[in-house]
Amino acid sequence: MQQKWQLATQVIHAGREKNESGALVSPMCQSATFVFDSAEQGGARFAGEEQGYIYTRLGNPTTAELERKLAALEGSEAAAATASGMAAVSAALLANLSHGDHLVASNAVYGCTFSLMNSQLSKFGIEVSLVNFSDEAAIKSAIKANTKVIFCETPVNPHLDVYDLDMIARIAKQHNLVSVVDNTFMTPLLQQPIKHGIDIVIHSATKYLNGHGDVIAGVVCASHAQMEVIKFEVLKDVGAVMSPHDAWLILRGLKTLDVRLERHCHNAQNVAEYLAHHPKVAKVYYPGLKSHSGYRLLGRQMRRAGGVIAFELQASFAESIKFVDQLPLFSIAVSLGDAESLIQHPASMTHSPYSDEERSRAGISDSLLRISVGLESIEDIIQALETGLSQLP
Ligand SMILES: *Cc1c(COP(=O)(O)O)cnc(C)c1O
């Protein structure tokens, strides 16, 4: 029945089950453990002979509702709710890589995903090659006999580059690799990688899925076979599972995901077009602009261009910092997908540990700024930017 529903209906209804009290909103099950009727029943649950909850690290009714909903939205067989987006990335990779294996990933990835691959996985003898995922030949030539996983996120910071999911899924199938895509910037309402043949989708639910900036959480969506390892081996033993309270908040946030994204995308498109015509703005990176390289994949793999924009000012490092400090309305913060419009300056914040050379290689200029366009009135957002830009020398 759920397959027939539109995604806007599924965010509200998918995964719900009747509860004993008849409450419209599923009650939060804030319990660490579950009581067995008898020792025999406990034994049967541990042996997998009887369905039922045992202990919240292994499963919980509230997180299970969220998992059913996200699996329905992404079109996967199953999902696992995790303690953070990074726990989701870690679980997907740890489940599919062992000592001596190799991983191919895009050279632009979320900062902690980069350090997970380079600092943590490398300790266990897992090798990584980072290549430009816009270049099919570069990906193919990075694949070796011991390559097991191909990983990317799209669109990706700092320039909102968009990678072709059909092409990545095709390469993965040809070389027998597990493909993993971080879908945080899009959500399943704007992009469904599994429909393009990707094996595993991960999210930072901290961002749009929850949408209210009050939870750190993640999710992995994949097949039952993958979930046997991701959830019942890796997450069980590593322990990075989501709390039922966070799952309950995300279930609440998800109900408005469709209407929120409608506004985020509308506002971001307007802001991107406004910035693109402003004389104090040197360049705008947003896949909703015809001038952006990702525009060709809009409609094919992304329904809309999302709510995150990067742009460069005609300004120095110091002037860019001053612009951020003086900008009305926007909060100076990393993260994205919240109701509030946020701004950050990568050169002094997210990418400050980089050397000057690494920064320029990654294309992080002194005046590059990233905004997560919020849900405020578009008139007020544009007015705030107008005020800020008019104060530049
Ligand atoms: C925020 C983010 C993460 C990490 O998520 P946390 O919930 O902060 O652990 C991973 N990938 C992307 C694209 C993100 O934006």
XYZ file of C-alpha atoms and ligand atoms in Angstrom:
408
model
C 0.000 0.000 0.000
C 2.780 2.424 0.949
C 4.414 2.156 -2.476
C 1.525 4.044 -4.023
C 1.916 7.031 -1.745
C 3.786 10.116 -2.836
C 6.915 10.916 -0.807
C 5.128 13.938 0.741
C 2.573 11.501 2.208
C 5.151 8.899 3.155
C 7.124 11.333 5.335
C 3.996 11.500 7.502
C 2.556 7.979 7.263
C 5.208 5.447 6.236
C 6.421 3.140 9.004
C 3.614 3.951 11.445
C 1.984 1.100 13.286
C -1.094 1.026 15.480
C -0.182 1.433 19.134
C -2.048 0.051 22.144
C -3.347 3.403 23.395
C -4.579 4.523 19.996
C -2.463 7.695 20.244
C -2.150 9.521 16.915
C 1.516 10.247 17.616
C 3.470 7.084 18.409
C 4.498 7.175 22.072
C 8.215 7.449 22.747
C 9.586 4.175 24.097
C 12.265 5.524 26.436
C 13.431 2.203 27.843
C 16.887 0.636 27.784
C 15.691 -2.927 28.155
C 12.621 -5.131 27.601
C 11.052 -7.637 29.987
C 10.610 -11.266 28.944
C 7.550 -13.256 30.112
C 9.799 -16.176 30.979
C 13.389 -17.350 30.780
C 12.312 -19.536 27.894
C 11.050 -16.499 25.981
C 14.312 -14.655 26.684
C 16.208 -17.617 25.290
C 14.015 -17.754 22.200
C 14.583 -14.041 21.505
C 18.342 -14.387 21.798
C 18.257 -17.436 19.554
C 16.247 -15.470 16.978
C 13.415 -17.999 17.195
C 10.969 -15.374 18.419
C 10.548 -11.790 17.210
C 10.652 -9.119 19.909
C 12.816 -6.525 21.572
C 15.702 -7.430 23.889
C 17.785 -4.323 24.628
C 17.710 -0.867 22.992
C 21.223 -1.114 21.534
C 19.845 -4.010 19.438
C 16.508 -2.401 18.611
C 13.719 -0.250 20.043
C 10.120 0.431 18.910
C 10.657 4.192 18.435
C 13.902 3.876 16.488
C 12.314 0.984 14.540
C 9.487 3.277 13.393
C 12.046 5.795 12.156
C 13.987 3.016 10.412
C 10.844 1.769 8.610
C 10.046 5.306 7.498
C 13.523 6.036 6.155
C 13.738 2.697 4.362
C 10.395 3.486 2.693
C 11.589 6.962 1.695
C 14.935 5.831 0.275
C 13.444 2.716 -1.329
C 15.748 0.351 0.575
C 14.817 -2.945 2.211
C 15.986 -1.808 5.636
C 17.578 1.024 7.628
C 19.567 1.492 10.827
C 19.339 4.585 13.026
C 22.754 5.713 14.299
C 24.119 8.085 16.936
C 25.372 10.593 14.331
C 26.029 11.007 10.637
C 29.624 9.961 11.283
C 28.401 6.790 13.027
C 26.425 6.030 9.856
C 29.466 6.563 7.604
C 31.635 4.477 9.963
C 29.135 1.615 10.161
C 28.708 1.423 6.378
C 32.485 1.371 5.844
C 33.414 -0.951 8.733
C 30.794 -3.454 7.554
C 32.357 -3.659 4.095
C 36.116 -3.224 4.625
C 38.712 -5.431 6.293
C 42.465 -5.300 6.760
C 44.163 -5.195 3.342
C 41.139 -3.786 1.505
C 41.082 -0.613 -0.550
C 38.472 2.118 -0.821
C 37.966 4.674 -3.605
C 36.327 7.952 -2.570
C 35.793 11.375 -4.074
C 38.519 13.887 -3.207
C 35.862 16.248 -1.879
C 34.088 14.685 1.122
C 32.820 15.874 4.503
C 35.818 16.759 6.723
C 35.346 14.012 9.316
C 34.682 11.422 6.590
C 38.074 12.412 5.169
C 39.785 11.960 8.536
C 37.887 8.723 9.267
C 39.323 7.291 6.043
C 42.810 8.710 6.438
C 43.356 8.526 10.200
C 41.112 5.784 11.576
C 40.705 3.201 8.794
C 44.387 3.468 7.864
C 45.271 2.280 11.405
C 43.584 -1.015 10.547
C 45.383 -1.484 7.244
C 42.609 -0.139 5.004
C 43.891 1.962 2.115
C 42.063 4.859 0.494
C 42.461 6.613 -2.878
C 40.805 10.001 -3.244
C 40.026 10.978 -6.834
C 37.945 13.476 -8.787
C 34.542 11.845 -9.204
C 33.652 14.086 -12.145
C 36.280 12.128 -14.090
C 35.119 8.595 -14.960
C 38.557 7.547 -16.220
C 40.183 8.718 -12.964
C 37.776 6.617 -10.893
C 38.347 3.541 -13.045
C 42.116 3.855 -12.941
C 42.035 4.128 -9.120
C 40.335 0.725 -8.798
C 42.689 -2.098 -7.800
C 42.349 -5.839 -7.233
C 41.668 -5.242 -3.509
C 39.153 -2.383 -3.946
C 35.915 -3.216 -2.146
C 34.018 0.060 -1.717
C 33.336 3.218 -3.727
C 32.140 6.245 -1.706
C 30.966 9.770 -2.447
C 28.537 12.478 -1.428
C 26.653 14.608 -3.929
C 26.291 17.569 -4.021
C 29.464 18.100 -2.005
C 31.259 20.992 -0.320
C 32.963 23.307 -0.975
C 31.671 23.980 -4.520
C 28.470 21.888 -4.516
C 29.918 19.608 -7.198
C 27.410 17.013 -8.387
C 28.508 13.481 -9.300
C 26.666 11.206 -11.703
C 25.006 8.448 -9.639
C 24.223 6.269 -12.685
C 27.878 6.312 -13.661
C 29.069 5.480 -10.119
C 26.572 2.603 -9.786
C 27.656 1.258 -13.179
C 31.357 1.309 -12.249
C 30.535 -0.376 -8.912
C 28.638 -3.192 -10.649
C 31.347 -3.698 -13.291
C 34.031 -4.051 -10.616
C 31.935 -5.808 -7.983
C 32.255 -2.940 -5.460
C 29.824 -1.864 -2.764
C 28.703 1.696 -3.567
C 27.980 4.111 -0.703
C 26.474 7.589 -1.124
C 26.077 10.285 1.543
C 22.677 11.831 0.691
C 22.639 14.428 3.500
C 22.458 17.539 1.281
C 19.487 16.216 -0.715
C 17.355 13.926 1.497
C 15.303 11.165 -0.205
C 12.737 13.749 -1.241
C 15.174 15.374 -3.662
C 17.383 12.404 -4.572
C 17.092 8.618 -4.195
C 20.491 7.046 -4.929
C 19.193 3.471 -4.492
C 16.881 4.001 -7.488
C 20.061 4.696 -9.493
C 21.624 1.397 -8.415
C 23.619 2.593 -5.381
C 23.900 -0.055 -2.634
C 24.041 1.960 0.594
C 22.750 5.450 1.408
C 23.843 7.245 4.553
C 22.586 10.479 6.123
C 23.457 12.913 8.786
C 19.908 13.150 10.190
C 21.222 16.149 12.150
C 20.575 18.240 9.045
C 17.387 18.352 6.924
C 15.801 15.088 8.120
C 15.404 16.425 11.646
C 15.496 20.012 10.458
C 15.298 21.769 13.804
C 18.927 21.828 14.891
C 18.323 20.021 18.188
C 19.644 16.496 17.508
C 22.876 14.798 16.362
C 21.904 11.600 14.539
C 22.363 9.510 11.418
C 20.890 6.711 9.363
C 22.087 3.960 7.010
C 19.701 2.564 4.359
C 20.562 -0.716 2.608
C 19.493 -4.281 1.794
C 18.570 -6.868 4.445
C 21.846 -8.657 3.708
C 23.876 -5.476 4.327
C 21.837 -4.704 7.449
C 22.699 -8.078 8.964
C 26.303 -6.850 9.174
C 25.809 -3.065 9.569
C 23.237 -3.300 12.327
C 23.514 -6.692 13.953
C 27.319 -6.902 13.903
C 28.979 -3.468 13.566
C 26.492 -1.184 15.329
C 25.730 -3.824 17.957
C 29.402 -4.084 18.892
C 30.540 -0.491 18.296
C 27.413 0.789 20.041
C 26.857 3.998 18.053
C 23.064 3.687 17.967
C 20.445 6.446 18.088
C 18.599 7.201 21.314
C 14.803 6.683 21.212
C 14.313 10.316 22.230
C 16.296 11.528 19.215
C 14.374 9.120 16.958
C 11.104 10.548 18.280
C 12.238 14.128 17.567
C 13.318 13.167 14.029
C 9.961 11.446 13.405
C 8.338 14.744 14.380
C 10.702 16.759 12.196
C 10.191 14.470 9.191
C 6.469 15.212 9.003
C 7.277 18.662 7.629
C 10.262 17.644 5.479
C 8.408 18.135 2.207
C 7.046 21.575 3.067
C 10.367 22.647 4.585
C 12.337 21.582 1.517
C 9.921 23.401 -0.732
C 10.763 26.636 1.119
C 14.506 25.898 1.476
C 14.827 25.264 -2.269
C 12.695 28.241 -3.255
C 14.654 30.583 -0.971
C 18.029 29.188 -2.061
C 17.219 29.544 -5.769
C 16.262 33.181 -5.205
C 19.352 33.895 -3.104
C 21.645 32.228 -5.684
C 20.164 34.297 -8.523
C 20.395 37.479 -6.442
C 24.063 36.816 -5.563
C 24.944 35.885 -9.157
C 23.941 39.388 -10.283
C 25.622 41.305 -7.468
C 28.777 43.262 -8.405
C 30.495 42.518 -5.041
C 30.088 38.757 -5.583
C 32.828 37.089 -7.643
C 31.282 33.623 -8.076
C 28.267 31.599 -6.950
C 28.223 27.794 -6.620
C 24.690 26.375 -6.680
C 23.463 23.483 -8.873
C 20.231 25.382 -9.549
C 22.133 27.937 -11.657
C 22.653 27.171 -15.355
C 26.275 28.303 -14.975
C 26.994 25.457 -12.473
C 28.450 22.161 -13.714
C 25.864 20.201 -11.664
C 22.905 21.813 -13.445
C 22.904 19.083 -16.132
C 21.990 16.476 -13.499
C 19.097 18.501 -12.138
C 15.899 16.683 -13.065
C 17.828 13.509 -13.890
C 19.013 12.601 -10.396
C 18.086 15.637 -8.250
C 14.524 16.945 -8.145
C 15.615 20.371 -6.848
C 18.976 21.943 -6.123
C 18.700 22.011 -2.300
C 19.301 24.741 0.262
C 23.093 25.116 0.436
C 25.008 27.760 -1.541
C 28.682 28.671 -1.662
C 29.917 31.982 -3.023
C 33.032 34.117 -3.243
C 33.157 37.829 -2.518
C 35.267 40.436 -4.282
C 37.051 40.817 -0.965
C 40.131 39.929 1.089
C 40.299 37.417 3.955
C 39.817 40.196 6.558
C 36.963 41.816 4.631
C 35.220 38.450 4.277
C 35.394 37.889 8.040
C 34.008 41.376 8.612
C 31.165 40.654 6.165
C 30.223 37.539 8.166
C 30.351 39.474 11.456
C 28.178 42.315 10.160
C 25.632 40.235 8.234
C 22.178 40.659 9.811
C 19.767 37.731 10.316
C 22.273 34.945 9.539
C 23.744 32.986 12.464
C 27.474 32.272 12.228
C 27.488 28.485 12.513
C 28.450 25.291 10.722
C 25.728 22.669 10.019
C 22.864 23.032 7.560
C 19.210 22.254 7.080
C 17.922 24.263 10.033
C 15.071 26.784 10.078
C 17.628 29.536 10.709
C 19.847 30.793 7.894
C 23.474 29.963 8.708
C 26.771 31.270 7.356
C 30.317 30.007 7.752
C 33.738 31.023 6.391
C 35.581 27.801 5.428
C 39.090 29.366 5.316
C 38.912 30.383 9.012
C 36.516 27.667 10.234
C 35.923 24.214 8.688
C 39.132 24.281 6.612
C 41.411 26.257 8.949
C 43.618 23.205 9.730
C 44.618 23.094 6.039
C 47.925 24.637 4.965
C 47.706 27.514 2.450
C 48.698 25.089 -0.294
C 46.148 22.424 0.668
C 43.482 25.105 0.840
C 44.220 26.438 -2.600
C 44.341 22.890 -4.020
C 40.887 22.266 -2.516
C 39.644 25.546 -3.995
C 38.965 27.194 -0.628
C 39.678 30.835 -1.379
C 39.973 33.537 1.303
C 36.556 34.961 0.426
C 34.632 31.688 0.015
C 31.496 31.592 2.170
C 28.911 28.867 2.665
C 25.322 29.539 3.557
C 22.524 27.203 4.527
C 19.452 29.123 3.443
C 16.791 28.938 6.157
C 13.033 29.101 6.226
C 12.716 32.843 6.886
C 10.905 35.169 4.496
C 12.890 35.493 1.268
C 12.455 39.300 1.409
C 14.218 39.412 4.775
C 17.017 37.078 3.664
C 17.746 39.129 0.539
C 17.512 42.362 2.532
C 20.072 41.003 5.024
C 22.476 40.098 2.197
C 21.911 43.481 0.544
C 22.794 45.236 3.819
C 25.909 43.088 4.295
C 27.152 43.449 0.722
C 26.599 47.219 0.714
C 29.017 47.516 3.659
C 31.888 45.939 1.706
C 34.520 48.432 0.556
C 27.114 16.869 8.945
C 27.508 15.894 7.913
C 28.031 14.644 8.249
C 28.291 14.239 9.691
O 27.103 14.158 10.395
P 27.027 14.287 12.008
O 25.580 14.076 12.273
O 27.514 15.660 12.353
O 27.898 13.222 12.567
C 28.330 13.754 7.237
N 28.149 14.101 5.949
C 27.658 15.302 5.580
C 27.481 15.600 4.136
C 27.323 16.241 6.542
O 26.848 17.435 6.171
